[in-house]
Short mmCIF file of C-alpha atoms and ligand atoms in Angstrom, two decimals:
data_model
loop_
_atom_site.label_atom_id
_atom_site.label_comp_id
_atom_site.label_asym_id
_atom_site.label_seq_id
_atom_site.Cartn_x
_atom_site.Cartn_y
_atom_site.Cartn_z
CA MET A 1482 36.90 216.59 -76.60
CA THR A 1483 39.98 214.83 -75.21
CA ALA A 1484 40.48 215.20 -71.46
CA VAL A 1485 44.03 215.95 -70.33
CA ARG A 1486 43.39 215.31 -66.65
CA SER A 1487 40.99 213.16 -64.67
CA LEU A 1488 37.43 214.47 -64.32
CA LYS A 1489 36.47 214.60 -60.64
CA THR A 1490 33.52 216.95 -60.23
CA PRO A 1491 30.02 217.30 -61.71
CA GLU A 1492 31.21 220.56 -63.28
CA ASP A 1493 34.10 218.71 -64.98
CA LEU A 1494 31.61 216.20 -66.37
CA ALA A 1495 29.27 218.93 -67.63
CA ALA A 1496 32.18 220.81 -69.26
CA ALA A 1497 33.24 217.59 -70.99
CA GLY A 1498 29.71 217.06 -72.31
CA LEU A 1499 29.23 213.88 -70.27
CA ILE A 1500 26.17 215.11 -68.39
CA GLU A 1501 23.44 217.44 -69.50
CA PRO A 1502 23.40 220.84 -67.72
CA GLN A 1503 19.86 220.24 -66.43
CA LYS A 1504 21.11 217.11 -64.61
CA LEU A 1505 23.86 218.98 -62.78
CA ASP A 1506 21.97 219.43 -59.50
CA GLY A 1507 21.07 215.74 -59.30
CA ILE A 1508 24.67 214.75 -60.00
CA ARG A 1509 25.93 217.20 -57.37
CA ALA A 1510 23.77 215.37 -54.82
CA VAL A 1511 25.41 212.07 -55.86
CA ALA A 1512 28.87 213.67 -55.68
CA ASP A 1513 28.19 214.76 -52.09
CA ARG A 1514 27.93 211.10 -51.19
CA TYR A 1515 30.19 209.12 -53.55
CA ALA A 1516 33.54 209.89 -55.16
CA ILE A 1517 33.87 210.60 -58.89
CA ALA A 1518 36.91 210.10 -61.11
CA LEU A 1519 37.33 209.33 -64.80
CA THR A 1520 40.83 209.20 -66.25
CA PRO A 1521 41.51 210.69 -69.71
CA THR A 1522 41.74 207.11 -71.05
CA VAL A 1523 38.25 206.28 -69.79
CA VAL A 1524 36.84 209.57 -71.09
CA SER A 1525 38.27 208.78 -74.53
CA LEU A 1526 36.41 205.44 -74.55
CA ILE A 1527 32.98 206.97 -73.98
CA ASP A 1528 30.69 207.23 -76.98
CA ARG A 1529 28.80 210.48 -76.27
CA ALA A 1530 26.32 209.76 -79.07
CA ASP A 1531 25.15 206.62 -77.26
CA ARG A 1532 22.90 207.44 -74.30
CA GLN A 1533 23.26 203.85 -73.11
CA ASP A 1534 27.04 203.73 -73.52
CA PRO A 1535 28.36 200.86 -71.36
CA ILE A 1536 31.57 202.72 -70.47
CA ALA A 1537 29.73 205.89 -69.41
CA ARG A 1538 27.33 203.77 -67.37
CA GLN A 1539 30.21 202.39 -65.30
CA PHE A 1540 31.80 205.75 -64.46
CA VAL A 1541 29.43 208.70 -65.00
CA PRO A 1542 27.28 209.21 -61.87
CA ASP A 1543 23.53 208.71 -62.07
CA PRO A 1544 20.86 210.17 -59.75
CA ALA A 1545 19.60 206.57 -59.34
CA GLU A 1546 22.56 206.13 -56.96
CA LEU A 1547 20.62 208.04 -54.33
CA LEU A 1548 17.95 205.32 -54.21
CA THR A 1549 18.79 202.66 -51.68
CA THR A 1550 16.85 199.48 -50.99
CA PRO A 1551 16.39 197.81 -47.58
CA GLN A 1552 18.66 194.86 -48.44
CA GLU A 1553 21.60 197.10 -49.47
CA ARG A 1554 24.44 197.58 -46.98
CA ALA A 1555 27.35 199.98 -46.54
CA ASP A 1556 29.72 196.99 -46.26
CA PRO A 1557 28.01 194.43 -48.53
CA ILE A 1558 30.66 191.72 -48.42
CA GLY A 1559 31.35 192.09 -44.69
CA ASP A 1560 34.97 193.30 -44.70
CA GLN A 1561 34.64 194.90 -41.28
CA ALA A 1562 33.49 191.67 -39.60
CA HIS A 1563 36.83 190.09 -40.54
CA SER A 1564 39.19 193.00 -39.97
CA PRO A 1565 41.39 192.26 -36.92
CA VAL A 1566 43.66 195.28 -37.54
CA LYS A 1567 43.24 198.30 -39.79
CA GLY A 1568 43.87 197.45 -43.45
CA ILE A 1569 43.66 193.65 -43.02
CA VAL A 1570 40.66 191.47 -43.89
CA HIS A 1571 41.17 187.84 -42.81
CA ARG A 1572 38.13 185.98 -44.13
CA TYR A 1573 39.71 182.69 -45.26
CA PRO A 1574 42.39 180.77 -43.35
CA ASP A 1575 45.28 180.89 -45.84
CA ARG A 1576 45.02 184.44 -47.18
CA VAL A 1577 44.40 188.04 -46.20
CA LEU A 1578 43.42 191.20 -48.00
CA LEU A 1579 45.81 194.09 -47.40
CA LYS A 1580 43.97 197.34 -48.08
CA ALA A 1581 46.85 199.79 -47.98
CA VAL A 1582 45.12 202.52 -49.96
CA HIS A 1583 41.50 203.55 -50.51
CA ILE A 1584 42.06 205.71 -53.57
CA CYS A 1585 41.30 204.58 -57.14
CA PRO A 1586 42.14 206.19 -60.50
CA VAL A 1587 38.44 205.81 -61.41
CA TYR A 1588 35.39 205.38 -59.19
CA CYS A 1589 33.03 202.70 -60.45
CA ARG A 1590 29.38 203.59 -59.88
CA PHE A 1591 28.64 200.02 -58.71
CA CYS A 1592 31.66 199.74 -56.37
CA PHE A 1593 31.17 197.25 -53.52
CA ARG A 1594 33.44 199.38 -51.29
CA ARG A 1595 31.92 202.72 -52.31
CA GLU A 1596 31.48 203.78 -48.68
CA MET A 1597 35.21 203.22 -47.99
CA VAL A 1598 36.98 204.47 -51.14
CA GLY A 1599 37.57 208.00 -52.42
CA PRO A 1600 39.09 211.18 -51.03
CA GLN A 1601 36.64 211.06 -48.08
CA GLY A 1602 37.14 207.32 -47.63
CA ASP A 1603 39.31 205.25 -45.32
CA GLY A 1604 42.54 206.89 -46.57
CA THR A 1605 45.98 205.34 -46.89
CA LEU A 1606 47.53 203.32 -44.07
CA SER A 1607 50.05 205.32 -42.06
CA PRO A 1608 53.55 203.80 -41.62
CA GLU A 1609 52.51 202.65 -38.10
CA GLU A 1610 49.28 201.08 -39.38
CA LEU A 1611 51.15 199.36 -42.22
CA SER A 1612 53.67 198.03 -39.74
CA ALA A 1613 50.84 196.65 -37.52
CA ALA A 1614 49.27 195.00 -40.59
CA PHE A 1615 52.62 193.39 -41.48
CA GLY A 1616 52.98 192.30 -37.85
CA TYR A 1617 49.61 190.53 -38.06
CA ILE A 1618 50.72 188.66 -41.20
CA ARG A 1619 54.15 187.85 -39.76
CA GLU A 1620 52.66 186.24 -36.64
CA ARG A 1621 50.41 183.88 -38.61
CA PRO A 1622 52.30 181.19 -40.54
CA GLU A 1623 49.05 179.96 -42.10
CA ILE A 1624 48.92 183.11 -44.28
CA TRP A 1625 50.20 181.87 -47.64
CA GLU A 1626 48.83 184.66 -49.86
CA VAL A 1627 48.50 188.43 -49.45
CA ILE A 1628 46.02 190.17 -51.75
CA LEU A 1629 46.64 193.88 -52.23
CA THR A 1630 43.37 195.56 -52.93
CA GLY A 1631 41.58 198.60 -51.66
CA GLY A 1632 41.28 201.00 -53.40
CA ASP A 1633 43.62 200.27 -56.26
CA PRO A 1634 47.14 199.40 -55.03
CA LEU A 1635 48.73 200.36 -58.35
CA VAL A 1636 47.97 204.04 -57.68
CA LEU A 1637 50.86 203.90 -55.21
CA SER A 1638 54.13 205.30 -56.48
CA PRO A 1639 56.73 202.69 -57.47
CA ARG A 1640 58.81 203.91 -54.50
CA ARG A 1641 56.06 203.18 -51.96
CA LEU A 1642 55.08 199.96 -53.67
CA ALA A 1643 58.69 198.77 -53.61
CA ALA A 1644 58.92 199.53 -49.88
CA MET A 1645 55.78 197.51 -49.26
CA MET A 1646 57.04 194.61 -51.33
CA ARG A 1647 60.31 194.65 -49.37
CA GLY A 1648 58.24 194.36 -46.19
CA LEU A 1649 56.49 191.28 -47.59
CA ALA A 1650 59.84 189.83 -48.70
CA GLU A 1651 60.76 189.52 -45.02
CA ILE A 1652 57.84 187.19 -44.27
CA PRO A 1653 58.92 183.73 -45.48
CA HIS A 1654 55.53 181.98 -45.17
CA VAL A 1655 53.94 184.44 -47.63
CA LYS A 1656 54.49 182.77 -50.98
CA ILE A 1657 52.05 184.62 -53.22
CA VAL A 1658 51.28 188.34 -53.57
CA ARG A 1659 48.20 189.17 -55.62
CA PHE A 1660 47.15 192.62 -56.87
CA HIS A 1661 43.60 193.60 -57.72
CA THR A 1662 43.69 196.52 -60.13
CA ARG A 1663 42.02 198.45 -62.91
CA VAL A 1664 45.17 200.48 -63.71
CA PRO A 1665 46.37 198.63 -66.86
CA VAL A 1666 43.02 199.53 -68.49
CA VAL A 1667 42.20 202.96 -67.06
CA GLU A 1668 45.70 204.41 -66.70
CA PRO A 1669 47.94 202.13 -68.78
CA ASP A 1670 50.93 204.51 -68.79
CA ARG A 1671 51.49 203.74 -65.09
CA ILE A 1672 52.67 200.26 -66.06
CA ASP A 1673 56.22 201.30 -66.83
CA ALA A 1674 59.68 199.96 -66.02
CA ALA A 1675 59.69 201.53 -62.54
CA MET A 1676 56.34 199.96 -61.64
CA ILE A 1677 57.46 196.55 -62.87
CA ALA A 1678 60.70 196.79 -60.91
CA ALA A 1679 58.68 197.66 -57.80
CA LEU A 1680 56.39 194.65 -58.30
CA LYS A 1681 59.46 192.41 -58.51
CA GLU A 1682 60.98 193.81 -55.33
CA SER A 1683 59.61 191.11 -52.98
CA GLY A 1684 61.02 188.20 -54.96
CA LYS A 1685 57.66 186.44 -54.35
CA VAL A 1686 55.34 185.04 -56.98
CA VAL A 1687 53.13 187.97 -58.03
CA TYR A 1688 49.74 187.55 -59.68
CA ILE A 1689 47.82 190.47 -61.17
CA ALA A 1690 44.02 190.29 -61.31
CA LEU A 1691 42.64 192.82 -63.78
CA HIS A 1692 39.15 194.26 -63.27
CA ALA A 1693 37.44 195.01 -66.61
CA ASN A 1694 33.79 194.72 -67.58
CA HIS A 1695 33.37 195.49 -71.27
CA PRO A 1696 35.37 194.41 -74.35
CA ARG A 1697 35.87 198.07 -75.38
CA GLU A 1698 38.04 198.53 -72.27
CA MET A 1699 40.57 196.10 -73.75
CA THR A 1700 42.12 198.64 -76.14
CA GLY A 1701 45.47 198.22 -77.84
CA THR A 1702 47.09 200.36 -75.15
CA ALA A 1703 45.51 198.32 -72.35
CA ARG A 1704 46.66 195.10 -74.02
CA THR A 1705 50.20 196.50 -74.33
CA ALA A 1706 50.24 197.40 -70.61
CA CYS A 1707 49.08 193.88 -69.73
CA ALA A 1708 51.68 192.37 -72.09
CA ARG A 1709 54.37 194.29 -70.18
CA LEU A 1710 53.19 192.66 -66.95
CA VAL A 1711 52.93 189.15 -68.40
CA ASP A 1712 56.29 189.47 -70.18
CA ALA A 1713 57.80 190.52 -66.84
CA GLY A 1714 56.68 187.16 -65.42
CA PHE A 1715 53.43 188.05 -63.64
CA PRO A 1716 50.56 185.69 -64.46
CA MET A 1717 47.30 187.60 -65.00
CA LEU A 1718 43.71 186.76 -64.07
CA SER A 1719 40.51 188.66 -64.71
CA GLN A 1720 37.67 189.90 -62.55
CA THR A 1721 34.43 191.12 -64.08
CA VAL A 1722 31.25 192.33 -62.43
CA LEU A 1723 28.05 191.24 -64.18
CA LEU A 1724 26.21 194.53 -64.67
CA ARG A 1725 22.82 195.41 -66.11
CA GLY A 1726 23.27 197.63 -69.17
CA VAL A 1727 27.02 196.98 -69.38
CA ASN A 1728 27.68 193.30 -70.03
CA ASP A 1729 24.43 191.40 -69.32
CA ASP A 1730 24.60 189.82 -72.75
CA PRO A 1731 26.43 186.58 -73.63
CA ALA A 1732 27.84 188.10 -76.84
CA VAL A 1733 29.37 191.07 -74.98
CA LEU A 1734 30.67 188.91 -72.17
CA GLY A 1735 32.03 186.36 -74.64
CA ASP A 1736 33.95 189.10 -76.50
CA LEU A 1737 35.37 190.33 -73.20
CA MET A 1738 36.51 186.85 -72.12
CA ARG A 1739 38.12 186.28 -75.52
CA ALA A 1740 39.89 189.65 -75.26
CA PHE A 1741 41.28 188.54 -71.89
CA VAL A 1742 42.55 185.24 -73.24
CA GLU A 1743 44.06 186.96 -76.31
CA THR A 1744 45.93 189.18 -73.83
CA ARG A 1745 47.19 186.12 -71.86
CA ILE A 1746 44.80 186.83 -69.00
CA LYS A 1747 42.96 183.78 -67.66
CA PRO A 1748 39.28 184.59 -66.94
CA TYR A 1749 38.84 184.05 -63.22
CA TYR A 1750 35.75 185.50 -61.51
CA LEU A 1751 32.48 186.83 -62.87
CA HIS A 1752 31.00 188.54 -59.81
CA HIS A 1753 27.30 188.82 -59.23
CA PRO A 1754 26.82 192.52 -58.33
CA ASP A 1755 26.94 193.13 -54.58
CA LEU A 1756 24.24 194.76 -52.48
CA ALA A 1757 26.12 198.08 -52.34
CA PRO A 1758 24.03 201.19 -51.60
CA GLY A 1759 22.45 202.88 -54.61
CA THR A 1760 23.41 200.18 -57.11
CA GLY A 1761 20.01 198.56 -57.71
CA HIS A 1762 19.97 199.80 -61.32
CA PHE A 1763 23.00 197.59 -62.03
CA ARG A 1764 21.71 194.41 -60.43
CA LEU A 1765 20.08 191.46 -62.10
CA ASP A 1766 18.52 188.33 -60.73
CA ILE A 1767 20.80 185.34 -60.16
CA ALA A 1768 18.63 183.32 -62.59
CA GLU A 1769 19.36 185.89 -65.33
CA GLY A 1770 23.07 185.63 -64.56
CA GLN A 1771 22.94 181.84 -64.70
CA LYS A 1772 21.26 182.01 -68.11
CA ILE A 1773 24.01 184.30 -69.44
CA VAL A 1774 26.76 182.08 -68.04
CA SER A 1775 25.16 178.92 -69.50
CA ALA A 1776 25.02 180.64 -72.90
CA LEU A 1777 28.81 181.08 -72.76
CA ARG A 1778 29.30 177.32 -72.42
CA GLY A 1779 29.56 175.66 -75.79
CA THR A 1780 29.80 178.97 -77.66
CA ILE A 1781 33.27 180.06 -76.57
CA SER A 1782 36.41 178.12 -75.70
CA GLY A 1783 36.78 176.50 -72.29
CA LEU A 1784 39.76 178.81 -71.78
CA CYS A 1785 37.32 181.74 -71.80
CA GLN A 1786 34.93 180.49 -69.08
CA PRO A 1787 34.88 182.55 -65.85
CA THR A 1788 33.52 181.21 -62.55
CA TYR A 1789 30.26 182.94 -61.63
CA VAL A 1790 30.37 183.83 -57.91
CA LEU A 1791 28.45 185.69 -55.25
CA ASP A 1792 30.03 187.25 -52.17
CA ILE A 1793 27.64 186.23 -49.42
CA PRO A 1794 26.56 189.32 -47.43
CA GLY A 1795 27.92 189.46 -43.89
CA GLY A 1796 31.44 188.30 -44.76
CA HIS A 1797 30.71 184.59 -45.27
CA GLY A 1798 32.90 184.46 -48.38
CA LYS A 1799 32.20 183.46 -51.96
CA ALA A 1800 29.69 180.94 -53.27
CA VAL A 1801 29.91 179.58 -56.79
CA ILE A 1802 26.44 180.16 -58.21
CA GLY A 1803 26.79 179.11 -61.84
CA GLU A 1804 24.55 176.13 -61.58
CA SER A 1805 24.23 175.37 -57.89
CA ALA A 1806 22.12 178.21 -56.45
CA VAL A 1807 18.49 177.26 -56.08
CA ARG A 1808 15.44 179.41 -55.55
CA GLY A 1809 14.01 178.61 -52.13
CA GLU A 1810 10.99 179.70 -50.13
CA GLY A 1811 9.66 183.25 -50.58
CA GLY A 1812 11.56 183.94 -53.81
CA CYS A 1813 14.97 183.91 -52.04
CA TYR A 1814 17.98 181.89 -53.06
CA SER A 1815 19.81 179.63 -50.67
CA VAL A 1816 23.61 179.68 -51.01
CA SER A 1817 26.27 177.72 -49.13
CA ASP A 1818 29.47 179.24 -47.73
CA PHE A 1819 32.83 177.44 -47.67
CA ARG A 1820 32.19 176.22 -44.11
CA GLY A 1821 28.88 174.58 -45.13
CA GLY A 1822 26.64 177.35 -43.69
CA GLU A 1823 23.44 178.14 -45.59
CA HIS A 1824 22.39 181.75 -46.27
CA ALA A 1825 19.30 183.29 -47.85
CA TYR A 1826 19.93 185.80 -50.64
CA PRO A 1827 17.29 188.14 -52.16
CA PRO A 1828 16.36 187.82 -55.85
CA LYS A 1829 17.72 191.30 -56.73
S1 LIG B 1137 38.40 200.23 -58.90
FE1 LIG B 1137 37.54 198.70 -57.47
S2 LIG B 1137 37.65 199.66 -55.43
FE2 LIG B 1137 37.93 201.28 -56.98
S3 LIG B 1137 35.90 202.11 -57.33
FE3 LIG B 1137 36.19 200.50 -58.89
S4 LIG B 1137 35.34 198.64 -57.93
FE4 LIG B 1137 35.64 200.14 -56.28
#
């Protein structure tokens, strides 16, 4: 069955044959807590005959999401600890996150901001809040890059996006505007002439970081949407989350990285899954991740190698963990933040 609109409720999923009727109550309990959305494009990618389908696993809710472990946290990467005004996260000196919107076209079951996104989430910044966020950026000449994330900033209409870009155009020390998005893959039709014109509105250098986790997401239509962005002059990078049952296999990950490079997207980050609530079934041990990443070396081109990183809980920033993380006392890892601080991290 081809969906003509996004599926947003357990009943939608049951009607589309994506969950079995006897699982409906369990999924309703998940839906009470975390948002659900699958676009028609995502629905069309799901292989219903495969009970382990890696696309379904990313987007179809699972009762396992109601199981939380003691080390999981509502804000696993510590956004709130570095949020001086609503919508801004200022973790590193030369850049800020601008979270203008907390809506996404799809809701990933492993989302690290799952407590903030969705219709019941932190919402969209009001004009006053957006103006305060711009004021914060304007007053700090050290801010060289603004990263629009959320939520997915490309759900905004081209009109609103253009207005935001015009606001950034007025801040001379901001040289780079980066977007984090899943839209070119999950809703490729949004990448049209109006969207591209809006992205150009600031006159700044604009980078687009695409989030995709499995090679089957890189369809012909997704590649065409990305080509539109690259042809318009926006360099593209990738972000992938290493996920049990989705891409925890060097062959799958290698195919994904090659698909990125074929689409003129430079593989950037491979994220170790964060300690978000109810996501234990997606997590693997850092040692398993390191083994997968080492298997990529030598088997696929250097162009295709992502950097394997961990966001240190508590807002301490990213640590590269490809080869440097070591298992310390009590089965924990010890990772270093960019200021030289050492932090313990649990095995799973
Ligand atoms: S698109 Fe990003 S912010 Fe939205 S649900 Fe997925 S991981 Fe979370």
